[in-house]
Coordinates of N, CA and C in Angstrom, one line a residue:
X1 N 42.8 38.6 -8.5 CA 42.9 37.2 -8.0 C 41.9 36.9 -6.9
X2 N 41.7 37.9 -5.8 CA 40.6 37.8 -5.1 C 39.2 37.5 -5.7
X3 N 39.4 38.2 -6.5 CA 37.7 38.5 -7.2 C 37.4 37.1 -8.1
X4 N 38.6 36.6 -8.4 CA 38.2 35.7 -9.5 C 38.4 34.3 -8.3
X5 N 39.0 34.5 -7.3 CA 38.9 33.2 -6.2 C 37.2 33.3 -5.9
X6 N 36.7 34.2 -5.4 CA 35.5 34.6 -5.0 C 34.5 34.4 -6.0
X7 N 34.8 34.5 -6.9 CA 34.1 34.0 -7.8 C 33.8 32.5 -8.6
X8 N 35.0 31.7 -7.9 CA 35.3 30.3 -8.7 C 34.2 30.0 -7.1
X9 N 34.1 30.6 -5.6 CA 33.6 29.7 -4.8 C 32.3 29.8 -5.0
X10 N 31.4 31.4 -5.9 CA 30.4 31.1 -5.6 C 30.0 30.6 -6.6
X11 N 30.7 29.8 -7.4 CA 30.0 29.1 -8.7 C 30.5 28.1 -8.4
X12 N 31.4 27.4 -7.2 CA 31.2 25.7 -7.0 C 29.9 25.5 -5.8
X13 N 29.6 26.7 -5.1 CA 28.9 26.9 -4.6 C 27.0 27.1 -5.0
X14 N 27.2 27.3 -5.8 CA 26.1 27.4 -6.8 C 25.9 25.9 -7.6
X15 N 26.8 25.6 -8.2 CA 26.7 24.2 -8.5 C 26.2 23.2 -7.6
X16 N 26.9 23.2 -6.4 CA 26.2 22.4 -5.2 C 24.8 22.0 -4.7
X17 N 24.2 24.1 -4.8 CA 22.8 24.2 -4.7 C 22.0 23.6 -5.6
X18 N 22.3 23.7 -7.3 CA 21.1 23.1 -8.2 C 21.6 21.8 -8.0
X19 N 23.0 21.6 -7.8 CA 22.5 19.6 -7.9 C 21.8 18.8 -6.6
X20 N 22.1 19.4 -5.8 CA 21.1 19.7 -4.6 C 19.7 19.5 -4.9
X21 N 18.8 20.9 -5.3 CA 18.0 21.0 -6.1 C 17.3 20.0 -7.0
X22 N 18.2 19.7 -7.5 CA 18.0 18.6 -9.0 C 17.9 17.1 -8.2
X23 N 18.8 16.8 -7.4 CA 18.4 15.7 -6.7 C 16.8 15.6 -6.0
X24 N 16.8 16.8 -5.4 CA 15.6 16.8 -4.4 C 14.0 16.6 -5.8
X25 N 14.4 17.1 -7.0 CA 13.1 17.3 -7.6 C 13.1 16.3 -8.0
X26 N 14.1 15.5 -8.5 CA 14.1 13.7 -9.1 C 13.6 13.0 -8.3
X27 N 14.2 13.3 -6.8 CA 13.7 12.3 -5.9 C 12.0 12.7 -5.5
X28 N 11.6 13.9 -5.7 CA 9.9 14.1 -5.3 C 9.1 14.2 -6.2
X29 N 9.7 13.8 -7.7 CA 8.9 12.8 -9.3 C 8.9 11.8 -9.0
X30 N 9.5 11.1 -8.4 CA 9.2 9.6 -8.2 C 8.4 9.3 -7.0
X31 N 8.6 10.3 -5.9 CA 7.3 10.0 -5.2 C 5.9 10.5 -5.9
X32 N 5.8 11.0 -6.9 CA 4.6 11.5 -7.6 C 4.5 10.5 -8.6
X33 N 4.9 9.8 -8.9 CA 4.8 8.1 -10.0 C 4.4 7.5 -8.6
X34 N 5.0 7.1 -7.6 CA 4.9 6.2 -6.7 C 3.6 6.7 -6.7
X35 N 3.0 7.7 -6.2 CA 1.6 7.6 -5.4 C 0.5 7.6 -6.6
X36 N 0.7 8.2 -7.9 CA 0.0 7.9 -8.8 C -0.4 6.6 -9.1
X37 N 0.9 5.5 -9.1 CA 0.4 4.0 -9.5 C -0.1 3.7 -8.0
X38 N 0.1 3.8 -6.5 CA -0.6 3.9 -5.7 C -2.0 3.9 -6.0
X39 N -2.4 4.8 -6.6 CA -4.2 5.2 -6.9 C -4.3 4.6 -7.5
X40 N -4.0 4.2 -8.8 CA -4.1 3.5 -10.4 C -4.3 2.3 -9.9
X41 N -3.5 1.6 -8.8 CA -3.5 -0.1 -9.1 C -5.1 -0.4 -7.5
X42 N -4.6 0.3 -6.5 CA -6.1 0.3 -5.6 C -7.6 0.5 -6.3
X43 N -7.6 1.4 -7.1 CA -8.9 1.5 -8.3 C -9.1 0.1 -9.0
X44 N -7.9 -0.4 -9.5 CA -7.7 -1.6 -10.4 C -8.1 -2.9 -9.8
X45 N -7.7 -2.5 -8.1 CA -8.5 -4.0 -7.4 C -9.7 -3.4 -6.6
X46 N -10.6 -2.6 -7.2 CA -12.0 -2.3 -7.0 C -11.8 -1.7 -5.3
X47 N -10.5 -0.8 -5.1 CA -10.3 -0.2 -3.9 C -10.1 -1.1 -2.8
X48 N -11.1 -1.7 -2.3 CA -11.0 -2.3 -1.1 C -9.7 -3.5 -0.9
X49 N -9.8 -4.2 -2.4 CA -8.8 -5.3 -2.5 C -7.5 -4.9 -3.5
X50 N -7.8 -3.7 -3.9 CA -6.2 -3.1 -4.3 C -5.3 -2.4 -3.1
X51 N -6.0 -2.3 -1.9 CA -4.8 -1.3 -0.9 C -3.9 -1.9 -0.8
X52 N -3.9 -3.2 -0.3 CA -3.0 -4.1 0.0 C -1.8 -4.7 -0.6
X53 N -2.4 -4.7 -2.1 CA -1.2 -5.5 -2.9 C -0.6 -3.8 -3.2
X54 N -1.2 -2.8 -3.5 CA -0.7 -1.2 -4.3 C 0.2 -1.0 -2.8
X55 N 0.2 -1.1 -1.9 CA 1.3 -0.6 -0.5 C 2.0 -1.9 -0.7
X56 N 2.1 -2.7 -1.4 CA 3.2 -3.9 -0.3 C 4.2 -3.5 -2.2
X57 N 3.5 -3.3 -3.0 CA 3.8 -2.9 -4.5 C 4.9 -1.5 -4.4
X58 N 4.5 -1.0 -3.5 CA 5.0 0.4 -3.8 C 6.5 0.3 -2.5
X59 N 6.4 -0.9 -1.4 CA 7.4 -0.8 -0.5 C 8.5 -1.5 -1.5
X60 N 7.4 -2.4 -1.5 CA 9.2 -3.0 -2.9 C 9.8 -2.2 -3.5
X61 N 9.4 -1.3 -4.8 CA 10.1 -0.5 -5.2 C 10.8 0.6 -3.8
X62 N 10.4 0.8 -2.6 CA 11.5 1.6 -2.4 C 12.1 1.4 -1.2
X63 N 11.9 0.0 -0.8 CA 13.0 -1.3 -0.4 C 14.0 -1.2 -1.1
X64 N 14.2 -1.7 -2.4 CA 15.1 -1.7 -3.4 C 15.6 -0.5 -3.5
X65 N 15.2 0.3 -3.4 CA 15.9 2.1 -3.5 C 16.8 2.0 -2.4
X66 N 16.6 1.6 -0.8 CA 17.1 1.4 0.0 C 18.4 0.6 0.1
X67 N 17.8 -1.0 -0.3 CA 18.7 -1.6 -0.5 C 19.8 -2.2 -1.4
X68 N 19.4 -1.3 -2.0 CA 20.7 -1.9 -3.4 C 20.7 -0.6 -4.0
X69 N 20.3 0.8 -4.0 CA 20.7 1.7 -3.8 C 20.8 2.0 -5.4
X70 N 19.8 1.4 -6.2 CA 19.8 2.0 -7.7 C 18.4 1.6 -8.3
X71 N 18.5 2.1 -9.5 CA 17.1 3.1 -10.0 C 16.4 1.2 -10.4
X72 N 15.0 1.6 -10.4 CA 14.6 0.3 -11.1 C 13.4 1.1 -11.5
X73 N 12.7 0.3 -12.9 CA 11.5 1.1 -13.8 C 10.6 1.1 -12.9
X74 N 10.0 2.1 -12.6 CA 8.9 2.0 -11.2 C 7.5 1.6 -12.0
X75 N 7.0 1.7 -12.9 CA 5.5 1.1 -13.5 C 6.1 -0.6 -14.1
X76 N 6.8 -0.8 -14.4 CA 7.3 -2.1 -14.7 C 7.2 -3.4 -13.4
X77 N 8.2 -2.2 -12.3 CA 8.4 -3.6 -10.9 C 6.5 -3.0 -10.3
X78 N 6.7 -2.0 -10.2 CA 4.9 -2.1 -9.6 C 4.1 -3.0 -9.9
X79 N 4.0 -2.8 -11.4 CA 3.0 -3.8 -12.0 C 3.0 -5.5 -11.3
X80 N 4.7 -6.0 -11.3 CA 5.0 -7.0 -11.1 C 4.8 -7.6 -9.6
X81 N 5.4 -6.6 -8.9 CA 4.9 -7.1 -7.6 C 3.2 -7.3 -6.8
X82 N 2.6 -6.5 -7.9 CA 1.2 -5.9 -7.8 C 0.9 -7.6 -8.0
X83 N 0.9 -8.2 -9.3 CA 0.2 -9.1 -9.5 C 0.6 -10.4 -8.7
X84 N 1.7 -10.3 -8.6 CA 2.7 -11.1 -7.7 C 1.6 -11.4 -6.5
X85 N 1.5 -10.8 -5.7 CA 1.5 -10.5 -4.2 C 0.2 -10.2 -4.0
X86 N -0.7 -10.2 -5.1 CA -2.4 -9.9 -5.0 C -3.0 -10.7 -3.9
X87 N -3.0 -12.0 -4.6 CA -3.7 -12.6 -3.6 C -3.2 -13.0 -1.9
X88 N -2.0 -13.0 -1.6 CA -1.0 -12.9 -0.6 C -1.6 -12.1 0.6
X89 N -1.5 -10.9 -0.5 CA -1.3 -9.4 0.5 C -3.0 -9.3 0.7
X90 N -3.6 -9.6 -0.1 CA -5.1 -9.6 0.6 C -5.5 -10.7 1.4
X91 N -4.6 -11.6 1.6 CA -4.8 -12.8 2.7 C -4.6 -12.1 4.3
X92 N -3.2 -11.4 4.0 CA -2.6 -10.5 5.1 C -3.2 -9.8 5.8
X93 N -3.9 -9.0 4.6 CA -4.8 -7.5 5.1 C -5.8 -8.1 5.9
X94 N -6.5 -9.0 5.3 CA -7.9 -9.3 6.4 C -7.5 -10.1 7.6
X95 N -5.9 -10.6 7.4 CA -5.8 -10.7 9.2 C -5.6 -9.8 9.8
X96 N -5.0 -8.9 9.6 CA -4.8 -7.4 9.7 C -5.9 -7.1 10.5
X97 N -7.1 -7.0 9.1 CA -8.7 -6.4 9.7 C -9.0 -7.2 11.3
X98 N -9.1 -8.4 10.7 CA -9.4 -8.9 11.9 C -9.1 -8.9 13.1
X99 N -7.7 -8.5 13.5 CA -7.0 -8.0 14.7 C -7.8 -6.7 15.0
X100 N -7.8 -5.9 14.2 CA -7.8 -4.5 14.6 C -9.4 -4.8 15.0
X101 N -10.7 -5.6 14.7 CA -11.8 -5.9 14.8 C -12.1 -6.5 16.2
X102 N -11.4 -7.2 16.7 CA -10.7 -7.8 18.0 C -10.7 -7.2 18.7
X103 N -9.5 -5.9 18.9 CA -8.8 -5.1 19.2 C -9.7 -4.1 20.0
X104 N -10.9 -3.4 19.1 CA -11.3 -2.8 18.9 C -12.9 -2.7 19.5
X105 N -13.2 -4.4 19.4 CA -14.4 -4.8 20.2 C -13.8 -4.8 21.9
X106 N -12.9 -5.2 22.2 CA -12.0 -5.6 23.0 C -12.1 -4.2 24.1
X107 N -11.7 -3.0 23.4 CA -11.5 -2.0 23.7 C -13.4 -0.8 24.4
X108 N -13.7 -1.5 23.6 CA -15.3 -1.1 23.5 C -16.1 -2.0 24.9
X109 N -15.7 -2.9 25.0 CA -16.0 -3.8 26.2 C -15.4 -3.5 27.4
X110 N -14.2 -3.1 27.0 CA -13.8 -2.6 28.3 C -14.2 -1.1 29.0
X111 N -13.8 -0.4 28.2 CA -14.6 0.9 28.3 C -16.0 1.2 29.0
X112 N -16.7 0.6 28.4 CA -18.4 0.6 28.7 C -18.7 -0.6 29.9
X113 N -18.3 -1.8 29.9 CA -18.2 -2.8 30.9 C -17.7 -3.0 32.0
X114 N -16.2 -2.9 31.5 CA -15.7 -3.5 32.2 C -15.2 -2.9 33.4
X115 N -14.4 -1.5 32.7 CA -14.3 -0.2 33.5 C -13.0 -1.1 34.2
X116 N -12.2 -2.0 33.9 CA -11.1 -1.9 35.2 C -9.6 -1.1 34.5
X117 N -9.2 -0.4 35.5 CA -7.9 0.6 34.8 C -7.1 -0.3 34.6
X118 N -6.4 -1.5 35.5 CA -5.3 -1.6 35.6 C -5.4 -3.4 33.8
X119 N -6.8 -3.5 33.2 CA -7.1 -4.1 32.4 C -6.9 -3.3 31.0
X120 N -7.4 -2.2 31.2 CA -7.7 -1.0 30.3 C -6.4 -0.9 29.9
X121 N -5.4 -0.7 31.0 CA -3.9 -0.3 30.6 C -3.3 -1.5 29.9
X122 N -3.4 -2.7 30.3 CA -2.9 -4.1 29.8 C -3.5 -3.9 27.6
X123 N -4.9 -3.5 27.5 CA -4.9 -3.8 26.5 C -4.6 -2.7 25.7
X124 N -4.5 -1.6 26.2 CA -3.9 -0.5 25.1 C -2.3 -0.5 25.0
X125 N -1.8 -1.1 25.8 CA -0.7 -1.2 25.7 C -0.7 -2.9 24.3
X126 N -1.4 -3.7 24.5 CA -1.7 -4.8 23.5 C -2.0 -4.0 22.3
X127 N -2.7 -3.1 22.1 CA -3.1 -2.0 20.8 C -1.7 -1.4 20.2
X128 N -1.0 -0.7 20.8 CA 0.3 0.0 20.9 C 1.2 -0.8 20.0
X129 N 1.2 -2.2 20.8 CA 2.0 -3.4 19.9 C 2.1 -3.7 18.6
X130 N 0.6 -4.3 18.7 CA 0.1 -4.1 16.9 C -0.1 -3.3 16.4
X131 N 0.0 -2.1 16.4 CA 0.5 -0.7 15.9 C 1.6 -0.8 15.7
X132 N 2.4 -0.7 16.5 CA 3.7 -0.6 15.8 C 4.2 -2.4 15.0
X133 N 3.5 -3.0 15.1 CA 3.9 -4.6 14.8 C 3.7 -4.1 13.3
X134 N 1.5 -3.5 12.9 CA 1.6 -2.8 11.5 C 2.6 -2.1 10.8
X135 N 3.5 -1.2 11.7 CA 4.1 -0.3 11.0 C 5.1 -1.0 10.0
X136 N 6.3 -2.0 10.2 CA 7.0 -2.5 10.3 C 6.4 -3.7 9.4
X137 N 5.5 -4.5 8.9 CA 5.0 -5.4 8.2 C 5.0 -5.6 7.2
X138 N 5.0 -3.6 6.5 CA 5.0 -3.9 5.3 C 6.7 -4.6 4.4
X139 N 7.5 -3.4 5.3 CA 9.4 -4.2 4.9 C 9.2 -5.8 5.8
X140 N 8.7 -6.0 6.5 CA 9.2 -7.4 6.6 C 8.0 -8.5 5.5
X141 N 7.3 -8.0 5.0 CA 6.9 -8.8 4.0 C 8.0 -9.0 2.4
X142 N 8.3 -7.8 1.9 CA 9.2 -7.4 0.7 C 10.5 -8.3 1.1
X143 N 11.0 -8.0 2.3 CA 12.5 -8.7 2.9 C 12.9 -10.1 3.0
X144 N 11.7 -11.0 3.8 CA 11.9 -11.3 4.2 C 10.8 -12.6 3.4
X145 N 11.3 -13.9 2.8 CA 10.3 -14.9 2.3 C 10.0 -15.9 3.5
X146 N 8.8 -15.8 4.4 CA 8.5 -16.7 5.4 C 7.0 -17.3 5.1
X147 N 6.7 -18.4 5.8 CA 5.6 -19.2 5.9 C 4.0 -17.8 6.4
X148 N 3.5 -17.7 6.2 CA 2.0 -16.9 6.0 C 2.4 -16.5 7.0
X149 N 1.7 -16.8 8.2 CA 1.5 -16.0 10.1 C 3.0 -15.8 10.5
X150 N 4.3 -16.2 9.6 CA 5.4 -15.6 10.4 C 5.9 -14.5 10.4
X151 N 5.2 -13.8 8.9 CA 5.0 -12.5 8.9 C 4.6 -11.5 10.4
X152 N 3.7 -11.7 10.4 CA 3.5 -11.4 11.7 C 4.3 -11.3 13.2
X153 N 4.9 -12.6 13.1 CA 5.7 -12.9 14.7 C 6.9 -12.1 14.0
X154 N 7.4 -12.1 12.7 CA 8.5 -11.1 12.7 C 8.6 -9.6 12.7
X155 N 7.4 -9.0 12.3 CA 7.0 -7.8 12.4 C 7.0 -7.6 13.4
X156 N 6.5 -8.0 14.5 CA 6.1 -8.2 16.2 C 7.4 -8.3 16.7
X157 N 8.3 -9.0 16.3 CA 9.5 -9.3 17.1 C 10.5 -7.8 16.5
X158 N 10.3 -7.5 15.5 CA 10.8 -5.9 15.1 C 10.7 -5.2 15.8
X159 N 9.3 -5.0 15.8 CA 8.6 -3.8 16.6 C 9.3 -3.9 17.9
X160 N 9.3 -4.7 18.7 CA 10.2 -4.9 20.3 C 11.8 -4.8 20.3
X161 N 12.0 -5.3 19.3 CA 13.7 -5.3 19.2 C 13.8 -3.8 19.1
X162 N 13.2 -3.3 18.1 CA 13.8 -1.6 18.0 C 12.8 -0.7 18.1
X163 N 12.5 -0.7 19.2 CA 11.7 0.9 19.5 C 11.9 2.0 19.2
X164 N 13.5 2.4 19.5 CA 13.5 3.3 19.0 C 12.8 4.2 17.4
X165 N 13.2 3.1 16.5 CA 13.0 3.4 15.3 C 11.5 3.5 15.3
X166 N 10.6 2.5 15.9 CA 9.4 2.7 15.9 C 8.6 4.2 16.0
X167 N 9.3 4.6 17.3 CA 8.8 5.7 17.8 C 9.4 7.0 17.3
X168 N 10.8 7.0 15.9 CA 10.7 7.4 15.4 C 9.9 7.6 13.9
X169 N 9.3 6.5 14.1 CA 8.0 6.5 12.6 C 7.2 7.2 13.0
X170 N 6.7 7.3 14.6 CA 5.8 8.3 14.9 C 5.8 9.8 14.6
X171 N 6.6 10.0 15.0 CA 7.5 11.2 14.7 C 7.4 11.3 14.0
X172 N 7.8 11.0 12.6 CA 8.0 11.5 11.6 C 6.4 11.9 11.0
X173 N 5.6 10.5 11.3 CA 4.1 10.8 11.1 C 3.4 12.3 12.0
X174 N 3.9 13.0 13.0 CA 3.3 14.1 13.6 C 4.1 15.1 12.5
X175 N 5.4 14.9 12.2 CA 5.8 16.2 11.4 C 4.9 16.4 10.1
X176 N 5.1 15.5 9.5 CA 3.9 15.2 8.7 C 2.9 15.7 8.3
X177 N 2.4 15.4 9.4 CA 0.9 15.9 9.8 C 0.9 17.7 9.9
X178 N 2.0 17.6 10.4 CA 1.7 19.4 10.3 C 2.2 20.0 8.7
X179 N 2.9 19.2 8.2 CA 3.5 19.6 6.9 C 2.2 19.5 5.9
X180 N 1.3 18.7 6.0 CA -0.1 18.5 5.3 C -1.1 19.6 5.3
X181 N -0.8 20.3 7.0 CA -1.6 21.1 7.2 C -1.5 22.1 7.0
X182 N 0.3 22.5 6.6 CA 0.6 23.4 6.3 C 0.2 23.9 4.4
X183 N 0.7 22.6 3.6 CA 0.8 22.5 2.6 C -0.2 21.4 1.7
X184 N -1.4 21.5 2.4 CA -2.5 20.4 1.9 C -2.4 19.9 0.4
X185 N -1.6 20.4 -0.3 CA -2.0 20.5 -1.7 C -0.7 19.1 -1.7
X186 N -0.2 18.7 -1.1 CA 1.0 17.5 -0.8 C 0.3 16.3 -1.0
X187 N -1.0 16.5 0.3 CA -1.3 15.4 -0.5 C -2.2 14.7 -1.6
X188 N -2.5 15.5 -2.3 CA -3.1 15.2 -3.5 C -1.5 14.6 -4.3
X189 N -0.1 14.7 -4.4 CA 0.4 14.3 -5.3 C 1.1 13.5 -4.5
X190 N 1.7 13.8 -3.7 CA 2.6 12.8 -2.8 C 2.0 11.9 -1.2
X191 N 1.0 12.2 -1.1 CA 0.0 11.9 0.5 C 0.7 10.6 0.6
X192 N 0.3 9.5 -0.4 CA 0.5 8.4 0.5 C 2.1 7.4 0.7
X193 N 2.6 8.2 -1.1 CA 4.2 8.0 -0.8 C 4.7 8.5 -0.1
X194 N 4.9 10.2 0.3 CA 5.5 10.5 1.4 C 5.4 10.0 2.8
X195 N 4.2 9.8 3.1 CA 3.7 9.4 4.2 C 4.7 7.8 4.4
X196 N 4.9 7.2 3.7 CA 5.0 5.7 3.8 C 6.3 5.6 3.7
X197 N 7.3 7.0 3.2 CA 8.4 6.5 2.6 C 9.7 6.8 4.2
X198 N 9.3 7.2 5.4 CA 9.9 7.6 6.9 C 9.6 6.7 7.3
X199 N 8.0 5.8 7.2 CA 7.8 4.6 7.5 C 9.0 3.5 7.3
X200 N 9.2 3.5 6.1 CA 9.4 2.3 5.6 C 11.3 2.5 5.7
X201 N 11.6 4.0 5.6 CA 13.0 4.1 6.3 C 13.7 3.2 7.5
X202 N 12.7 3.6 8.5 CA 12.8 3.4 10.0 C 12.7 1.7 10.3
X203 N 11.6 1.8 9.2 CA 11.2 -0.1 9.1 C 13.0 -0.9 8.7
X204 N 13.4 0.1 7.7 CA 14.0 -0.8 6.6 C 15.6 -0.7 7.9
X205 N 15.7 0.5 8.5 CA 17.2 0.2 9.6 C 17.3 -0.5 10.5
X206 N 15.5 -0.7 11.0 CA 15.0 -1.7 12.2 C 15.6 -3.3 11.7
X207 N 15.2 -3.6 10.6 CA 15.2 -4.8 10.3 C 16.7 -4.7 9.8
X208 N 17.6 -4.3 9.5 CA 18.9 -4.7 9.2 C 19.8 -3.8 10.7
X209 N 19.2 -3.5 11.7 CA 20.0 -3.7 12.6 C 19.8 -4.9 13.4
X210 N 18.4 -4.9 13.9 CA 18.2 -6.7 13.9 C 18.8 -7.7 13.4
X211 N 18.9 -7.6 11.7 CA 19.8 -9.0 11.5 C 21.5 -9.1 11.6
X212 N 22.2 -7.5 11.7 CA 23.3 -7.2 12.3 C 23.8 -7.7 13.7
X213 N 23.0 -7.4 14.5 CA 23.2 -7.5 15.7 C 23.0 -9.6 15.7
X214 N 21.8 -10.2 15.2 CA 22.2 -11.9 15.2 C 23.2 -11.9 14.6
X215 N 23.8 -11.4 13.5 CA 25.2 -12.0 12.9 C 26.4 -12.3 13.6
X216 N 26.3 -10.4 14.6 CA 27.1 -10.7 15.6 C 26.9 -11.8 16.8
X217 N 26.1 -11.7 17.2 CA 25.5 -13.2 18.6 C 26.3 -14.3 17.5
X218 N 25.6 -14.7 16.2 CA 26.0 -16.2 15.7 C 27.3 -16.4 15.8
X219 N 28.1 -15.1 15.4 CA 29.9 -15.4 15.1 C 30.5 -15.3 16.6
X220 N 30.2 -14.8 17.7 CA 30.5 -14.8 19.3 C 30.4 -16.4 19.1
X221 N 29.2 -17.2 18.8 CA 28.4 -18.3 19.3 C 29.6 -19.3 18.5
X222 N 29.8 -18.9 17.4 CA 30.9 -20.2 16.8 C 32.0 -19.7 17.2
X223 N 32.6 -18.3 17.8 CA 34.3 -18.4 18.4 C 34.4 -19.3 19.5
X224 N 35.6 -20.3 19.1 CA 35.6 -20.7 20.3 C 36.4 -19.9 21.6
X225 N 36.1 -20.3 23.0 CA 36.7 -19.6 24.0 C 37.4 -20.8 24.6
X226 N 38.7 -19.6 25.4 CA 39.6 -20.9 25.8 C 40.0 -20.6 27.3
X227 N 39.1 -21.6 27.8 CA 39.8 -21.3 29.5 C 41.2 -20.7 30.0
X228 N 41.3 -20.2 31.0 CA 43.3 -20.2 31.2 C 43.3 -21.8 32.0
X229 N 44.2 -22.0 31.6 CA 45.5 -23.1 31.9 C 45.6 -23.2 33.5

């Protein structure tokens, strides 16, 4: 009886491990499709003007993985949001560019010129912002249908609402980095899905604790309250 109890646990136990197993290899084939069409559709918009639509292409599909929590054809919705959101997401990106071009002259002027600390500190802390404003831009574009530049003030207003999460994207991007360096051959198949998919986690709790947290304010806002008597 012993032997055969002992033996029923290490075969529910074993079952556990390969579906375990089986889950984890399902789940790191589809980041090897994800980063493949990644490459396939950036090549397709002659590199420079495919990054944009192939990342905002690839958060949708795993937005949806997130948020509704079931399988969708990954070369089918890619394709669609690809063409979708071409001209959009390259409208985006070069404001993008152009900030960080700003940013960057901004940074270089002060350095070499200007030399004042207590300026220096003002605009790196301005860099910091839109850094983490980028992180967060890509889920609030897929999420969220707003007017062109409100993209922006929402990603921005993310980024500040939930630091935490931000500064866990970081994180995750240093573990990362040592996991690449450990196992460089990662990212030839998974580099830019894995990289994007802690991102886009942290992005995707930020923004639905954010809209958790107004739901609650709105429904406080319509209870009514009743003086005492």
């Amino acid at each position: 009886m012993l032997q055969q109890r002992m033996g029923g646990d290490i075969m529910v136990n074993m079952n556990g491990f390969f579906r375990h197993f089986y889950t984890f290899g399902y789940w790191l084939a589809k980041m090897m499709i994800l980063n493949i069409c990644w490459i396939a559709f950036t090549l397709l918009g002659l590199g420079l003007f495919g990054i944009a639509p192939a990342s905002l292409a690839l958060t949708n599909i795993v937005h949806k993985w997130f948020a509704e929590g079931t399988e969708v054809p990954i070369l089918k919705e890619f394709w669609s949001a690809y063409k979708k959101n071409f001209v959009k997401a390259n409208g985006l990106f070069f404001v993008w560019i152009l900030i960080s071009l700003f940013l960057y002259m901004d940074y270089f002027i002060s350095k070499n010129y200007i030399q004042s600390f207590y300026f220096h500190i003002i605009l790196m802390l301005l860099i910091a912002i839109s850094i983490a404003s980028f992180a967060h831009f890509l889920i609030v574009f897929v999420r969220y249908e707003l007017p062109f530049f409100h993209y922006f003030k929402q990603a921005l207003l993310i980024a500040l609402a939930r630091p935490m999460e931000t500064i866990a994207m970081f994180v995750s991007l240093i573990i990362l980095y040592y996991l690449y360096s450990f196992l460089p051959v990662l990212t030839a198949f998974v580099g830019v899905s894995l990289t994007l998919y802690p991102i886009l986690w942290f992005s995707y709790r930020a923004c639905v604790s954010v809209e958790e947290n107004k739901e609650k304010v709105e429904q406080k806002s319509k209870t009514p309250s009743f003086g005492k008597s």
